[in-house]
Coordinates of C-alpha atoms in Angstrom, one line a residue:
M1 CA -60.4 10.9 52.4
H2 CA -63.9 12.6 51.8
G3 CA -66.7 9.8 50.8
H4 CA -64.8 7.8 48.4
A5 CA -61.0 7.5 48.0
L6 CA -59.8 8.3 45.0
D7 CA -56.9 6.4 43.6
I8 CA -53.9 8.1 42.7
H9 CA -52.4 6.1 40.1
E10 CA -53.0 7.6 37.0
L11 CA -54.8 10.4 38.0
T12 CA -55.5 13.2 35.5
I13 CA -56.2 16.8 36.4
A14 CA -59.5 16.6 34.8
R15 CA -60.7 13.9 36.9
Y16 CA -59.1 15.3 40.5
H17 CA -61.3 18.6 39.9
A18 CA -64.2 16.3 39.1
A19 CA -63.7 14.7 42.2
L20 CA -63.0 18.2 44.5
R21 CA -66.9 19.2 42.3
Q22 CA -68.5 16.1 43.6
G23 CA -67.1 16.4 47.0
H24 CA -64.9 12.9 46.9
T25 CA -61.8 13.8 47.5
S26 CA -59.8 17.5 48.7
A27 CA -56.5 19.0 47.8
A28 CA -55.2 18.2 51.5
D29 CA -56.4 14.6 50.6
L30 CA -54.6 14.1 47.3
V31 CA -51.1 15.8 48.8
S32 CA -51.0 13.6 51.6
A33 CA -51.0 10.6 49.1
Y34 CA -48.6 11.9 47.0
L35 CA -46.4 12.6 50.3
A36 CA -46.9 8.9 51.1
Q37 CA -46.2 8.1 47.6
I38 CA -43.2 9.9 48.0
R39 CA -42.2 8.7 51.4
Q40 CA -42.7 4.8 50.2
H41 CA -40.7 5.1 46.8
N42 CA -38.1 7.8 46.8
P43 CA -36.0 6.2 49.0
T44 CA -35.5 4.0 46.2
L45 CA -35.9 5.7 43.1
N46 CA -33.8 8.7 44.4
A47 CA -36.0 11.6 42.4
I48 CA -36.9 14.1 45.2
I49 CA -34.4 16.5 46.0
T50 CA -36.7 18.6 48.4
V51 CA -40.2 17.9 49.3
N52 CA -41.9 21.1 50.3
P53 CA -42.8 21.5 54.0
D54 CA -45.6 23.6 53.8
A55 CA -47.3 21.3 50.7
L56 CA -49.9 20.2 53.0
T57 CA -50.7 23.7 54.5
E58 CA -51.1 25.2 51.1
A59 CA -53.4 22.5 50.5
H60 CA -55.3 23.1 53.3
K61 CA -55.4 27.1 52.1
R62 CA -56.9 25.8 48.4
D63 CA -59.6 23.7 50.0
T64 CA -60.4 26.9 51.9
E65 CA -60.6 29.0 48.5
R66 CA -62.4 26.0 47.3
V67 CA -65.2 27.0 49.5
Q68 CA -65.3 30.4 48.6
Y69 CA -65.2 29.8 44.6
C70 CA -68.3 27.5 45.3
Q71 CA -69.9 30.3 47.6
T72 CA -69.1 33.0 44.8
Q73 CA -70.2 30.9 42.0
T74 CA -66.4 32.1 40.9
P75 CA -64.7 29.7 38.2
V76 CA -62.0 27.6 39.8
P77 CA -58.5 28.4 38.4
A78 CA -57.0 26.4 35.7
L79 CA -54.2 24.6 38.2
H80 CA -56.2 24.8 41.6
G81 CA -55.1 22.4 44.1
V82 CA -53.1 20.8 41.7
P83 CA -49.7 19.4 43.2
I84 CA -46.4 19.7 40.9
I85 CA -42.9 18.6 40.8
L86 CA -40.5 21.2 39.3
K87 CA -37.0 20.4 38.0
D88 CA -34.7 21.7 40.8
T89 CA -33.3 24.9 38.8
Y90 CA -37.0 26.5 39.0
T91 CA -36.4 29.3 41.6
T92 CA -38.4 29.3 44.8
A93 CA -38.8 31.9 47.4
S94 CA -39.1 29.4 49.9
L95 CA -37.1 26.4 49.1
R96 CA -33.7 26.1 48.3
T97 CA -32.4 25.8 44.3
T98 CA -29.8 23.9 43.7
S99 CA -29.7 22.5 40.2
G100 CA -28.3 19.3 41.6
I101 CA -25.0 20.8 42.4
Q102 CA -23.5 20.3 45.4
A103 CA -22.0 23.6 45.7
L104 CA -25.0 25.2 45.6
E105 CA -27.2 23.0 48.0
T106 CA -27.4 26.1 50.5
L107 CA -28.7 29.1 47.4
Q108 CA -31.6 30.4 48.1
T109 CA -33.9 33.2 46.5
A110 CA -36.1 35.8 47.6
T111 CA -38.4 35.7 44.6
N112 CA -39.8 32.9 42.1
A113 CA -39.4 32.1 38.5
A114 CA -41.6 34.0 36.8
V115 CA -43.4 30.5 35.7
V116 CA -43.8 29.4 39.5
D117 CA -45.2 32.8 39.9
A118 CA -47.7 31.7 37.0
L119 CA -48.3 28.3 38.5
L120 CA -49.1 29.7 41.5
A121 CA -51.7 32.1 40.6
Q122 CA -53.8 29.4 39.4
G123 CA -54.3 27.5 42.5
A124 CA -51.1 25.2 41.8
I125 CA -48.9 23.5 45.4
I126 CA -45.4 22.8 44.8
L127 CA -45.3 19.9 46.3
A128 CA -41.5 19.1 45.2
K129 CA -37.8 19.9 43.9
A130 CA -36.7 16.8 42.0
N131 CA -33.2 15.6 41.0
L132 CA -31.5 16.4 37.5
H133 CA -28.2 15.9 35.7
E134 CA -25.7 17.7 37.1
F135 CA -25.7 21.3 35.5
S136 CA -28.1 19.9 33.2
L137 CA -25.5 19.1 31.2
Q138 CA -26.3 15.4 29.9
G139 CA -29.2 12.8 30.2
I140 CA -28.6 10.6 32.9
T141 CA -30.1 12.8 35.4
T142 CA -26.8 12.1 38.2
S143 CA -26.0 14.9 40.6
S144 CA -23.4 15.5 43.3
L145 CA -26.0 16.5 45.6
Q146 CA -28.5 13.8 45.0
G147 CA -26.5 10.8 43.4
Q148 CA -28.4 8.5 40.7
T149 CA -32.1 8.5 40.2
L150 CA -33.5 5.4 38.9
N151 CA -35.9 4.3 36.3
P152 CA -38.9 3.5 37.9
Y153 CA -39.7 0.6 34.7
D154 CA -36.3 -1.0 35.6
P155 CA -34.2 0.1 38.2
T156 CA -30.7 -1.0 36.6
R157 CA -31.3 1.8 34.2
T158 CA -31.3 5.8 34.3
P159 CA -34.4 7.7 33.3
G160 CA -33.0 10.0 31.0
G161 CA -32.5 13.6 31.8
S162 CA -31.7 16.3 32.5
S163 CA -35.2 17.0 33.7
G164 CA -35.4 12.6 35.0
G165 CA -35.9 13.5 38.5
T166 CA -39.5 14.8 37.6
A167 CA -40.1 12.3 35.0
A168 CA -39.4 9.1 37.3
A169 CA -41.6 10.8 39.8
L170 CA -44.3 11.4 37.4
A171 CA -44.1 8.2 36.2
A172 CA -44.0 6.4 39.6
N173 CA -47.3 8.4 40.6
M174 CA -45.1 10.6 43.2
G175 CA -47.4 13.7 41.7
L176 CA -50.1 15.1 39.4
V177 CA -47.8 16.9 36.8
G178 CA -44.5 18.5 36.6
C179 CA -42.2 20.9 35.2
G180 CA -38.6 20.6 33.4
G181 CA -36.2 22.5 31.0
D182 CA -34.7 21.8 27.7
T183 CA -31.5 22.7 26.1
M184 CA -31.1 19.9 23.8
N185 CA -33.2 16.7 24.7
S186 CA -34.5 17.0 28.2
L187 CA -37.7 17.6 28.6
R188 CA -38.5 14.7 25.6
S189 CA -35.2 12.0 26.9
P190 CA -36.8 11.5 30.2
A191 CA -40.4 11.8 29.0
S192 CA -39.1 8.9 26.5
A193 CA -37.4 6.4 29.1
C194 CA -40.3 7.0 31.8
G195 CA -43.6 6.3 29.6
I196 CA -44.8 9.8 29.9
V197 CA -45.0 12.7 27.6
G198 CA -42.9 15.5 27.7
F199 CA -43.4 19.0 25.9
R200 CA -40.4 21.3 24.2
P201 CA -42.7 24.5 23.3
T202 CA -41.8 26.8 20.6
H203 CA -38.2 29.1 22.1
G204 CA -40.2 32.4 23.3
Q205 CA -43.3 30.8 24.3
V206 CA -42.4 30.5 28.1
S207 CA -40.5 32.7 30.4
R208 CA -37.2 31.4 31.6
R209 CA -36.4 34.1 34.1
G210 CA -35.5 32.6 37.4
I211 CA -34.5 29.4 36.0
V212 CA -30.9 28.5 36.1
P213 CA -30.0 28.6 32.5
V214 CA -27.2 26.6 30.2
T215 CA -27.8 28.8 26.9
E216 CA -29.8 32.0 25.8
T217 CA -30.4 30.7 22.2
Q218 CA -31.5 26.8 23.1
D219 CA -33.3 26.7 26.6
V220 CA -36.7 26.3 27.2
A221 CA -39.1 25.6 29.9
G222 CA -41.8 23.1 29.3
P223 CA -44.2 20.6 31.1
L224 CA -44.2 16.9 32.0
G225 CA -47.0 14.9 32.4
R226 CA -48.9 11.0 32.2
S227 CA -50.9 12.7 29.2
V228 CA -51.1 15.2 26.4
A229 CA -54.3 16.9 28.0
D230 CA -52.6 17.3 31.4
V231 CA -49.3 18.8 29.3
R232 CA -51.8 21.0 27.8
V233 CA -53.3 22.2 30.8
L234 CA -50.0 23.3 32.6
F235 CA -48.3 24.6 29.2
E236 CA -51.5 26.9 29.3
V237 CA -50.4 28.1 32.0
M238 CA -46.6 28.8 32.0
R239 CA -46.9 30.4 28.4
G240 CA -47.1 34.0 28.0
E241 CA -45.1 37.2 27.7
D242 CA -42.3 38.3 30.2
V243 CA -40.5 41.7 29.5
L244 CA -37.9 40.5 31.5
D245 CA -37.7 37.5 28.9
P246 CA -36.9 39.4 25.9
A247 CA -37.3 35.9 23.8
T248 CA -41.2 35.9 25.0
V249 CA -41.8 39.6 24.3
N250 CA -43.9 40.2 21.2
A251 CA -43.0 36.3 20.2
L252 CA -46.2 35.4 18.7
R253 CA -46.5 38.6 16.7
G254 CA -43.6 39.4 15.8
H255 CA -41.4 36.0 15.0
R256 CA -44.3 33.7 13.4
T257 CA -42.0 32.2 10.7
A258 CA -45.1 31.0 8.6
P259 CA -49.0 32.1 8.2
R260 CA -51.2 29.3 10.1
P261 CA -52.5 26.5 7.3
R262 CA -55.8 26.5 6.3
Q263 CA -57.3 23.9 8.7
R264 CA -57.5 20.5 7.1
Q265 CA -59.1 17.4 8.7
R266 CA -56.1 14.9 7.1
Q267 CA -52.7 16.0 8.7
R268 CA -49.6 15.1 6.8
V269 CA -46.5 14.1 9.0
G270 CA -43.2 13.2 7.9
F271 CA -41.2 10.2 8.4
L272 CA -37.8 10.9 9.2
R273 CA -36.5 7.5 8.7
D274 CA -32.9 8.6 9.3
Y275 CA -33.7 9.5 13.0
F276 CA -34.5 5.6 13.3
G277 CA -32.1 3.2 15.2
D278 CA -29.6 1.0 13.8
A279 CA -31.5 -2.2 13.0
N280 CA -28.3 -4.4 13.3
T281 CA -28.4 -3.7 16.6
A282 CA -30.9 -5.3 19.5
D283 CA -31.8 -1.9 20.9
G284 CA -31.6 -0.2 17.6
A285 CA -34.1 -3.1 16.5
T286 CA -36.4 -2.9 19.3
V287 CA -36.8 1.0 19.2
N288 CA -37.9 0.6 15.6
R289 CA -40.6 -2.2 15.8
V290 CA -42.3 -0.3 18.8
V291 CA -42.3 3.1 17.1
S292 CA -42.7 1.4 13.3
D293 CA -45.9 -0.3 15.3
A294 CA -47.1 2.6 17.1
L295 CA -47.1 4.8 13.6
H296 CA -48.9 1.5 11.7
R297 CA -51.9 1.8 14.5
V298 CA -52.0 5.6 14.2
Q299 CA -52.0 5.1 10.4
R300 CA -54.9 2.6 10.3
G301 CA -56.7 4.5 13.2
S302 CA -56.5 8.0 12.3
D303 CA -56.8 10.3 9.4
V304 CA -52.8 11.0 9.9
E305 CA -51.4 10.5 6.3
F306 CA -47.5 9.8 6.5
V307 CA -45.0 11.0 4.0
E308 CA -41.6 9.2 3.8
L309 CA -39.0 12.1 3.8
P310 CA -35.7 11.8 2.0
P311 CA -32.4 11.9 3.8
V312 CA -31.8 15.7 4.7
P313 CA -28.1 15.7 5.2
D314 CA -28.3 18.9 7.0
W315 CA -30.2 17.5 10.1
D316 CA -27.6 14.8 11.0
I317 CA -27.7 14.9 14.7
A318 CA -23.8 14.5 14.9
M319 CA -22.6 16.9 12.3
L320 CA -25.3 19.5 14.3
L321 CA -23.7 18.8 17.8
A322 CA -20.3 19.1 16.2
T323 CA -21.3 22.3 14.2
A324 CA -24.3 24.4 15.7
D325 CA -24.4 23.4 19.5
T326 CA -24.1 26.7 21.7
Q327 CA -23.8 25.0 24.9
A328 CA -20.2 25.7 25.3
F329 CA -19.9 29.6 24.3
E330 CA -23.3 30.9 26.1
F331 CA -22.8 28.3 29.3
R332 CA -20.7 30.4 31.3
E333 CA -22.2 33.9 30.6
A334 CA -25.5 32.8 31.2
F335 CA -24.8 30.8 34.5
D336 CA -22.6 33.4 35.8
A337 CA -25.6 35.8 35.3
F338 CA -27.9 34.3 36.4
L339 CA -25.2 33.7 40.2
Q340 CA -24.5 37.2 40.3
R341 CA -28.7 38.3 40.4
V342 CA -29.3 35.5 42.9
E343 CA -29.5 37.0 47.0
H344 CA -28.0 34.3 48.6
T345 CA -25.6 31.9 46.9
P346 CA -22.4 30.5 48.1
H347 CA -20.9 31.1 44.5
R348 CA -21.1 34.0 42.3
S349 CA -19.5 32.0 39.0
L350 CA -18.9 29.0 37.8
A351 CA -15.6 29.2 37.9
S352 CA -15.5 29.2 41.7
I353 CA -17.9 26.4 41.8
V354 CA -15.3 24.1 39.7
A355 CA -12.3 25.5 41.9
S356 CA -14.1 24.4 44.8
G357 CA -14.4 20.8 43.7
Q358 CA -18.1 20.5 44.9
Y359 CA -19.3 19.0 41.5
H360 CA -19.8 15.9 40.1
R361 CA -16.5 16.0 37.9
D362 CA -17.4 12.2 35.9
A363 CA -20.9 13.9 35.1
V364 CA -20.4 16.9 33.6
T365 CA -19.7 17.1 29.6
P366 CA -16.7 19.2 27.8
A367 CA -18.8 22.2 27.3
L368 CA -18.2 23.0 31.4
Y369 CA -14.3 23.2 30.6
Q370 CA -15.0 24.6 27.1
T371 CA -17.0 27.2 28.6
L372 CA -14.1 28.2 31.2
Q373 CA -11.3 29.1 28.8
A374 CA -9.8 31.9 29.6
D375 CA -8.9 32.3 25.8
G376 CA -10.2 30.8 22.7
E377 CA -12.9 30.1 21.0
F378 CA -15.3 29.2 23.5
S379 CA -17.3 32.7 23.8
T380 CA -20.2 34.9 22.0
S381 CA -17.6 37.1 20.5
S382 CA -15.9 34.4 18.8
A383 CA -15.7 33.6 15.0
E384 CA -17.0 29.8 15.5
Y385 CA -19.9 31.4 17.2
Q386 CA -20.9 33.8 15.0
R387 CA -20.4 30.3 12.5
R388 CA -22.7 28.2 14.3
R389 CA -25.6 31.3 14.5
Q390 CA -25.5 31.1 10.6
R391 CA -25.6 27.2 10.6
I392 CA -28.6 27.5 12.9
D393 CA -30.1 30.1 10.7
A394 CA -29.3 27.8 7.8
L395 CA -31.0 25.0 9.5
K396 CA -34.3 27.0 10.3
R397 CA -34.4 27.8 6.3
S398 CA -34.0 23.8 5.5
V399 CA -36.6 22.7 8.0
E400 CA -38.8 25.4 6.5
H401 CA -38.4 24.3 3.3
V402 CA -39.0 20.7 3.7
Y403 CA -42.1 21.4 5.5
A404 CA -43.5 23.9 2.7
R405 CA -42.4 21.4 0.3
H406 CA -44.2 18.5 1.8
G407 CA -47.1 20.3 2.7
L408 CA -46.4 19.1 6.8
D409 CA -47.8 19.7 10.0
A410 CA -44.7 17.7 11.8
V411 CA -42.3 15.5 11.3
V412 CA -42.0 12.0 13.6
Y413 CA -39.4 9.8 15.0
P414 CA -38.2 8.3 17.8
H415 CA -37.0 10.6 20.4
Q416 CA -33.6 8.4 20.8
R417 CA -32.2 5.6 18.8
Q418 CA -31.4 3.2 21.6
L419 CA -33.0 2.1 25.1
V420 CA -32.2 4.4 27.7
A421 CA -28.7 4.2 29.2
P422 CA -27.8 1.9 32.4
V423 CA -26.9 3.0 35.5
G424 CA -23.4 3.7 35.6
S425 CA -22.8 5.0 32.4
M426 CA -22.8 9.1 32.3
V427 CA -23.4 9.5 28.4
Q428 CA -27.0 8.5 27.0
P429 CA -26.1 8.5 23.1
G430 CA -29.0 8.7 20.5
R431 CA -31.1 11.0 21.2
N432 CA -32.9 13.2 18.4
G433 CA -33.6 16.1 20.5
L434 CA -31.5 18.5 18.9
L435 CA -33.3 19.5 15.7
A436 CA -36.5 21.0 17.5
A437 CA -33.6 22.5 20.3
L438 CA -31.6 24.4 17.3
T439 CA -34.8 25.8 14.9
G440 CA -36.8 26.9 18.1
R441 CA -39.8 24.4 16.8
P442 CA -42.4 23.0 19.1
A443 CA -41.4 19.4 20.0
I444 CA -43.7 16.6 21.9
C445 CA -42.8 13.1 23.4
L446 CA -45.1 10.8 23.9
P447 CA -45.4 6.8 24.9
A448 CA -44.5 4.7 21.8
G449 CA -44.8 1.4 24.0
C450 CA -42.0 -1.0 25.5
S451 CA -39.5 -3.1 25.0
P452 CA -40.0 -6.9 25.5
P453 CA -40.7 -7.4 29.8
S454 CA -37.1 -9.0 31.5
S455 CA -36.3 -9.9 34.7
T456 CA -35.5 -6.4 35.5
A457 CA -37.8 -4.7 33.7
P458 CA -41.2 -6.5 34.2
M459 CA -43.4 -4.3 31.9
G460 CA -40.5 -3.7 29.4
I461 CA -38.5 0.2 28.9
P462 CA -40.7 2.4 27.5
V463 CA -39.8 3.8 24.5
G464 CA -41.1 7.7 23.3
V465 CA -41.8 8.5 19.6
E466 CA -41.5 12.5 18.8
L467 CA -43.4 14.9 16.8
M468 CA -41.8 18.1 15.7
G469 CA -44.6 20.8 14.5
R470 CA -44.1 24.1 13.0
A471 CA -43.3 27.1 14.8
W472 CA -45.5 28.8 16.8
Q473 CA -48.0 26.4 15.9
D474 CA -47.9 24.7 19.7
D475 CA -51.4 24.2 20.2
E476 CA -51.6 22.5 16.5
L477 CA -49.1 19.9 17.5
L478 CA -51.0 19.2 21.0
D479 CA -54.3 18.5 19.3
L480 CA -51.9 16.0 16.7
A481 CA -50.2 14.4 19.8
E482 CA -53.8 13.9 21.6
R483 CA -54.7 11.8 17.9
F484 CA -51.7 9.7 18.2
E485 CA -51.8 9.3 21.6
S486 CA -55.2 7.9 21.5
V487 CA -54.8 5.6 19.5
I488 CA -51.4 4.5 20.5
Q489 CA -52.1 4.5 24.1
G490 CA -48.3 3.3 24.9
R491 CA -48.3 4.3 28.6
R492 CA -48.1 1.6 31.0
V493 CA -47.9 1.9 34.5
P494 CA -44.5 0.5 36.0
A495 CA -45.1 -2.4 38.4
G496 CA -45.1 -1.6 41.8
Y497 CA -45.9 2.0 41.8

């Protein structure tokens, strides 16, 4: 390396760019270091599906560009030389896009996803594409193409999901930052399980064009990183209008649900006790203790005021899943539309993939088979789908009412009510992300701490705390998350990585 060896462990974008300015490293140095980390640890973690064979070449190009920026005194782009790991649902013209599905092993697009183009325009380097849960339909991160990704804190446990490969790789310092997707929990679940930060932006802030979909109503794309600051840098590049994703067009101007509140130094956060774990179980008691301790530290060490909220029956996760979730109704239409736009794909429909048998049957949820029913309620033209859309509208009004009544900037709760599931399970129960997914509100999960150490988890198992903010006030939520992060300091580096 140049001059001083740059330690990649817990590296941030700001520290990396400072080292570049000081001549202590180069983009090629950093990419080489991360590639070595992937070679060393991916055979165990199984987090990466495809490594970009041109990553080092791209890094050398960025180093040449940096010299030109210096000579012309031009500001360096926000993501100059930053190696990024993408969930393998983001289409890339130079790399295959598989969604973890064996049947789509050779899918190739002629263009990049809109977000990928935005990243590259700001100097990013696509380092690798990561494993995910089959079809992005659950939270274990096992796929027919790549198999089971392991949690770097405890190899007997899963990394959450569906964006679990990206999260595990970042937790193990195999890349600088990453991008994932979130239909119900899929950015925040792996952030909770892997001790990193996962941010679900307001629905409409980030284009989904060119990303393998699940639903139109609930899907968002968002950033993952080891710090809120890095997540913010990545989000600023990812966000923006895209005329080919109608959800983003005039979104901020046309769909803001409430005026931006007057800025005040003391912020009010609703404490959602109903979303805590079952104190009569070992896992629930552990999660409750870790999150409660973290919130007590925030209460003592910041200007955040907590308000305990009464139970809100309309927010019950099991009820919302049964009566408002749109996956089974929108999945086939969204997925087929994506496949029919792809330049090279072995399959043009979801039904064709299922008929091939080249998918992980045990990993998929009932939504896959429900959405393929030729007759019945699981379509966007059914009366039940319309009822679900009406329930979502009512839920948005309910949440807005609670925020207004209590003067809230956010609500807080554990992302999941029990520790992440062990390897072998195909379901991650107890996740709380659906409320934000249905209402389209921004939500961020950050490390609250870890469970007690054990023989398989020498650092303990990470537990994440989630903050759900006000619609379109993503920047304000990130500000609040940085306050929590600075006090809690809950991230722990997994042993051996």
